[in-house]
Amino acid sequence: MSSTDDFRTTGYCTQCGQCTALLALDISSAFDAVDHTTLTDRARTVFGIHDIALDWLRSFVTERTQQIAVGSEKSAMFQCTSGVPQGSVLGPILFGMYVSPICDVISQHNVLYHQYADDMQLYVSLNPTDFGTLSDIESCASDVSRWFIENELLLNSTKTEAVVFGTSQRLSQINKSQGVWVAGAHVQFTDAVKLLGVTLDSALSFDKHIIDVTHSCHYHIRAMRHIHPLLTFDMAKATAV
């Protein structure tokens, strides 16, 4: 395995003696904040969507209404000028189209990134002795935050998480108490971060992920005792699967 392959599979290059600092960015109410006009303009100018296809896209996100209900009381109906439907097949795709220019912002820095819909991670590999300064990733996060604001989105620095991946030997050389500055807020490094349902610990051992999944399975299996008298043996096996 080459050092490049090693980095792609583990998150850091063991042969180069490096660790990887990762920021898991959180966007406040991301799907609800998508501006319809900007989205359709971006679909037309960046992705070349025209004519009927663009009309379909526009009709999917526009002319939707909302109403607030508290008990038996209801507010008046009002038009939604932003947002894409959550839980829909097109929702993550449309949000990805909306934020697609962010790659141009990130490419101006010596930083890599992964993104799926509103889940975005910035990461950079450094030698343990270089962790005294994380200026590249901090500068990138600042520019990303600025771009979000300019496009009606908001980076929630209080929910943004930071983690360092590396071998136990490399991690012991790092002073993680310094944290990272993200959009004016100081984010401390944690021992693990949850990305798309997978818990990644600093050593990438997946021990914490296995523990979390085991606890979740145990909780739901115990919860089945409430309906156990109503289930046949075959139904119980099907429910467990």
Tab-separated table of C-alpha atoms in Angstrom:
chain	number	residue	atom	x	y	z
A	1	MET	CA	0.000	0.000	0.000
A	2	SER	CA	1.385	3.403	-0.973
A	3	SER	CA	1.372	6.392	1.363
A	4	THR	CA	-1.326	7.980	-0.824
A	5	ASP	CA	-3.538	4.895	-0.560
A	6	ASP	CA	-2.836	4.804	3.163
A	7	PHE	CA	-4.118	8.376	3.562
A	8	ARG	CA	-7.260	7.750	1.509
A	9	THR	CA	-8.262	4.705	3.561
A	10	THR	CA	-7.291	5.796	7.070
A	11	GLY	CA	-7.536	9.599	7.011
A	12	TYR	CA	-3.841	10.172	7.646
A	13	CYS	CA	-0.525	9.067	6.197
A	14	THR	CA	1.198	6.696	8.632
A	15	GLN	CA	4.298	6.388	6.476
A	16	CYS	CA	4.690	10.167	6.472
A	17	GLY	CA	4.112	10.392	10.232
A	18	GLN	CA	1.106	12.667	9.784
A	19	CYS	CA	-2.199	13.199	11.524
A	20	THR	CA	-5.385	14.710	10.116
A	21	ALA	CA	-7.419	17.520	11.651
A	22	LEU	CA	-11.080	17.478	10.581
A	23	LEU	CA	-13.877	20.007	11.023
A	24	ALA	CA	-17.450	18.733	10.778
A	25	LEU	CA	-19.397	21.859	9.851
A	26	ASP	CA	-22.992	22.376	10.920
A	27	ILE	CA	-25.314	24.587	8.858
A	28	SER	CA	-28.324	25.999	10.696
A	29	SER	CA	-31.658	24.900	9.151
A	30	ALA	CA	-29.791	24.244	5.921
A	31	PHE	CA	-32.647	22.879	3.780
A	32	ASP	CA	-35.080	25.563	4.969
A	33	ALA	CA	-32.733	28.419	4.028
A	34	VAL	CA	-32.286	27.627	0.311
A	35	ASP	CA	-33.327	30.716	-1.659
A	36	HIS	CA	-35.568	29.713	-4.577
A	37	THR	CA	-34.421	32.417	-6.970
A	38	THR	CA	-30.748	31.692	-6.363
A	39	LEU	CA	-31.353	27.959	-6.722
A	40	THR	CA	-33.105	28.233	-10.087
A	41	ASP	CA	-30.527	30.726	-11.387
A	42	ARG	CA	-27.719	28.381	-10.336
A	43	ALA	CA	-29.465	25.408	-11.947
A	44	ARG	CA	-29.662	27.370	-15.194
A	45	THR	CA	-26.232	29.015	-15.284
A	46	VAL	CA	-24.063	26.362	-13.590
A	47	PHE	CA	-25.808	23.109	-14.473
A	48	GLY	CA	-27.351	24.070	-17.827
A	49	ILE	CA	-30.940	23.215	-16.872
A	50	HIS	CA	-33.359	25.012	-19.205
A	51	ASP	CA	-36.883	25.035	-20.602
A	52	ILE	CA	-39.333	22.420	-19.282
A	53	ALA	CA	-36.813	20.822	-16.906
A	54	LEU	CA	-36.182	24.209	-15.266
A	55	ASP	CA	-39.934	24.845	-15.066
A	56	TRP	CA	-40.366	21.474	-13.319
A	57	LEU	CA	-37.631	22.335	-10.829
A	58	ARG	CA	-39.126	25.775	-10.171
A	59	SER	CA	-42.618	24.351	-9.664
A	60	PHE	CA	-41.248	21.771	-7.226
A	61	VAL	CA	-39.759	24.320	-4.821
A	62	THR	CA	-42.008	27.383	-5.285
A	63	GLU	CA	-45.624	28.210	-4.458
A	64	ARG	CA	-45.539	26.171	-1.262
A	65	THR	CA	-47.368	27.443	1.812
A	66	GLN	CA	-46.925	27.071	5.550
A	67	GLN	CA	-49.206	27.351	8.545
A	68	ILE	CA	-48.515	27.272	12.270
A	69	ALA	CA	-50.888	25.277	14.472
A	70	VAL	CA	-50.915	25.330	18.280
A	71	GLY	CA	-53.649	23.122	19.630
A	72	SER	CA	-56.847	24.142	17.871
A	73	GLU	CA	-55.494	27.560	16.884
A	74	LYS	CA	-54.027	28.063	13.408
A	75	SER	CA	-52.231	30.978	11.814
A	76	ALA	CA	-52.950	32.366	8.382
A	77	MET	CA	-51.345	30.600	5.406
A	78	PHE	CA	-48.209	32.268	4.045
A	79	GLN	CA	-45.929	31.663	1.082
A	80	CYS	CA	-42.523	29.990	1.499
A	81	THR	CA	-39.870	31.976	-0.362
A	82	SER	CA	-37.068	29.612	0.608
A	83	GLY	CA	-36.439	25.984	1.398
A	84	VAL	CA	-36.496	22.599	-0.314
A	85	PRO	CA	-38.705	19.726	0.938
A	86	GLN	CA	-36.880	17.575	3.470
A	87	GLY	CA	-37.278	13.833	3.130
A	88	SER	CA	-37.720	14.092	-0.619
A	89	VAL	CA	-35.466	12.428	-3.176
A	90	LEU	CA	-34.621	15.779	-4.773
A	91	GLY	CA	-33.958	17.611	-1.492
A	92	PRO	CA	-30.275	16.625	-1.014
A	93	ILE	CA	-29.592	16.971	-4.749
A	94	LEU	CA	-31.037	20.478	-4.915
A	95	PHE	CA	-29.142	21.537	-1.809
A	96	GLY	CA	-25.934	20.177	-3.335
A	97	MET	CA	-26.605	22.243	-6.454
A	98	TYR	CA	-27.260	25.326	-4.332
A	99	VAL	CA	-23.928	25.118	-2.486
A	100	SER	CA	-21.884	23.802	-5.436
A	101	PRO	CA	-19.808	27.031	-5.757
A	102	ILE	CA	-18.363	26.351	-2.294
A	103	CYS	CA	-15.750	24.103	-3.936
A	104	ASP	CA	-14.234	27.211	-5.563
A	105	VAL	CA	-13.921	28.841	-2.133
A	106	ILE	CA	-12.276	25.793	-0.563
A	107	SER	CA	-9.919	25.266	-3.513
A	108	GLN	CA	-8.255	28.587	-2.688
A	109	HIS	CA	-6.874	26.998	0.486
A	110	ASN	CA	-4.599	24.055	1.145
A	111	VAL	CA	-7.572	22.117	2.514
A	112	LEU	CA	-9.554	19.065	1.361
A	113	TYR	CA	-13.259	18.498	1.910
A	114	HIS	CA	-16.063	15.945	1.733
A	115	GLN	CA	-19.722	16.811	1.354
A	116	TYR	CA	-23.072	15.074	1.202
A	117	ALA	CA	-26.023	17.462	1.128
A	118	ASP	CA	-25.680	19.653	4.237
A	119	ASP	CA	-22.976	17.454	5.840
A	120	MET	CA	-19.607	19.037	5.070
A	121	GLN	CA	-16.176	18.270	6.475
A	122	LEU	CA	-12.943	20.195	6.009
A	123	TYR	CA	-9.719	18.344	6.734
A	124	VAL	CA	-5.988	18.877	6.491
A	125	SER	CA	-2.999	16.609	7.169
A	126	LEU	CA	-0.117	17.873	9.282
A	127	ASN	CA	2.884	16.575	11.155
A	128	PRO	CA	2.228	16.466	14.922
A	129	THR	CA	4.860	19.159	15.458
A	130	ASP	CA	2.944	21.517	13.126
A	131	PHE	CA	-0.301	21.475	15.123
A	132	GLY	CA	0.700	24.691	16.869
A	133	THR	CA	-0.980	26.487	13.989
A	134	LEU	CA	-4.028	25.450	11.984
A	135	SER	CA	-4.175	28.644	9.984
A	136	ASP	CA	-5.061	26.928	6.687
A	137	ILE	CA	-8.190	25.217	7.943
A	138	GLU	CA	-9.183	28.201	10.099
A	139	SER	CA	-8.845	30.581	7.148
A	140	CYS	CA	-10.818	28.182	4.953
A	141	ALA	CA	-13.583	27.860	7.553
A	142	SER	CA	-13.753	31.665	7.793
A	143	ASP	CA	-14.174	32.037	4.009
A	144	VAL	CA	-16.743	29.211	3.920
A	145	SER	CA	-18.711	30.926	6.686
A	146	ARG	CA	-18.612	34.211	4.770
A	147	TRP	CA	-19.848	32.495	1.587
A	148	PHE	CA	-22.701	30.890	3.529
A	149	ILE	CA	-23.816	34.276	4.849
A	150	GLU	CA	-23.701	35.777	1.348
A	151	ASN	CA	-25.956	32.932	0.153
A	152	GLU	CA	-28.568	33.083	2.943
A	153	LEU	CA	-27.001	30.230	4.946
A	154	LEU	CA	-25.483	30.273	8.423
A	155	LEU	CA	-22.585	28.213	9.733
A	156	ASN	CA	-23.429	27.184	13.302
A	157	SER	CA	-20.034	27.270	14.986
A	158	THR	CA	-21.489	26.111	18.325
A	159	LYS	CA	-22.451	22.760	16.746
A	160	THR	CA	-19.356	22.421	14.574
A	161	GLU	CA	-17.074	19.626	15.796
A	162	ALA	CA	-13.326	19.105	15.476
A	163	VAL	CA	-11.327	15.884	15.756
A	164	VAL	CA	-7.767	14.722	15.076
A	165	PHE	CA	-7.142	11.314	13.471
A	166	GLY	CA	-3.853	9.503	13.853
A	167	THR	CA	-1.998	6.655	15.500
A	168	SER	CA	-1.787	6.574	19.284
A	169	GLN	CA	1.895	7.492	19.109
A	170	ARG	CA	1.259	10.527	16.892
A	171	LEU	CA	-1.753	11.688	18.879
A	172	SER	CA	0.287	11.669	22.086
A	173	GLN	CA	2.555	14.327	20.560
A	174	ILE	CA	-0.293	16.771	19.893
A	175	ASN	CA	-1.598	19.415	22.244
A	176	LYS	CA	-5.288	19.194	21.355
A	177	SER	CA	-6.315	21.669	24.045
A	178	GLN	CA	-5.651	24.568	21.634
A	179	GLY	CA	-8.709	23.747	19.517
A	180	VAL	CA	-9.655	25.521	16.285
A	181	TRP	CA	-11.194	28.940	15.629
A	182	VAL	CA	-14.282	28.659	13.419
A	183	ALA	CA	-16.243	31.775	12.438
A	184	GLY	CA	-15.178	33.625	15.565
A	185	ALA	CA	-15.872	30.720	17.940
A	186	HIS	CA	-13.339	28.447	19.597
A	187	VAL	CA	-14.028	24.768	18.870
A	188	GLN	CA	-12.281	22.190	21.071
A	189	PHE	CA	-11.060	18.897	19.662
A	190	THR	CA	-13.139	15.879	20.689
A	191	ASP	CA	-12.218	12.209	20.832
A	192	ALA	CA	-14.862	11.198	18.284
A	193	VAL	CA	-17.278	12.676	15.771
A	194	LYS	CA	-20.443	11.247	14.207
A	195	LEU	CA	-20.668	11.598	10.433
A	196	LEU	CA	-23.664	10.289	8.490
A	197	GLY	CA	-24.498	7.881	11.296
A	198	VAL	CA	-20.966	6.523	11.707
A	199	THR	CA	-18.971	7.384	14.836
A	200	LEU	CA	-15.300	7.946	14.015
A	201	ASP	CA	-12.875	7.964	16.937
A	202	SER	CA	-9.423	9.561	16.844
A	203	ALA	CA	-7.631	6.255	16.231
A	204	LEU	CA	-10.227	5.091	13.658
A	205	SER	CA	-10.661	1.881	15.641
A	206	PHE	CA	-14.493	2.058	15.338
A	207	ASP	CA	-14.729	0.843	18.949
A	208	LYS	CA	-17.054	3.687	19.937
A	209	HIS	CA	-19.220	3.129	16.847
A	210	ILE	CA	-19.626	-0.548	17.758
A	211	ILE	CA	-20.493	0.372	21.352
A	212	ASP	CA	-23.068	2.949	20.193
A	213	VAL	CA	-24.698	0.486	17.776
A	214	THR	CA	-24.748	-2.236	20.448
A	215	HIS	CA	-26.387	0.092	22.959
A	216	SER	CA	-28.982	1.160	20.389
A	217	CYS	CA	-29.804	-2.444	19.472
A	218	HIS	CA	-30.051	-3.400	23.154
A	219	TYR	CA	-32.414	-0.482	23.820
A	220	HIS	CA	-34.771	-1.402	20.983
A	221	ILE	CA	-34.716	-5.113	21.797
A	222	ARG	CA	-35.626	-4.349	25.423
A	223	ALA	CA	-38.400	-2.049	24.183
A	224	MET	CA	-39.969	-5.019	22.389
A	225	ARG	CA	-40.934	-6.506	25.771
A	226	HIS	CA	-43.893	-4.117	25.829
A	227	ILE	CA	-45.435	-5.783	22.778
A	228	HIS	CA	-44.015	-9.276	23.312
A	229	PRO	CA	-47.324	-10.787	24.478
A	230	LEU	CA	-48.940	-9.678	21.217
A	231	LEU	CA	-46.329	-11.215	18.907
A	232	THR	CA	-45.941	-14.708	17.571
A	233	PHE	CA	-42.440	-16.192	17.469
A	234	ASP	CA	-42.171	-15.614	13.691
A	235	MET	CA	-43.345	-12.014	14.001
A	236	ALA	CA	-40.792	-11.355	16.753
A	237	LYS	CA	-37.966	-12.659	14.540
A	238	ALA	CA	-39.136	-10.492	11.606
A	239	THR	CA	-39.351	-7.400	13.858
A	240	ALA	CA	-35.834	-8.017	15.189
A	241	VAL	CA	-34.463	-8.148	11.653
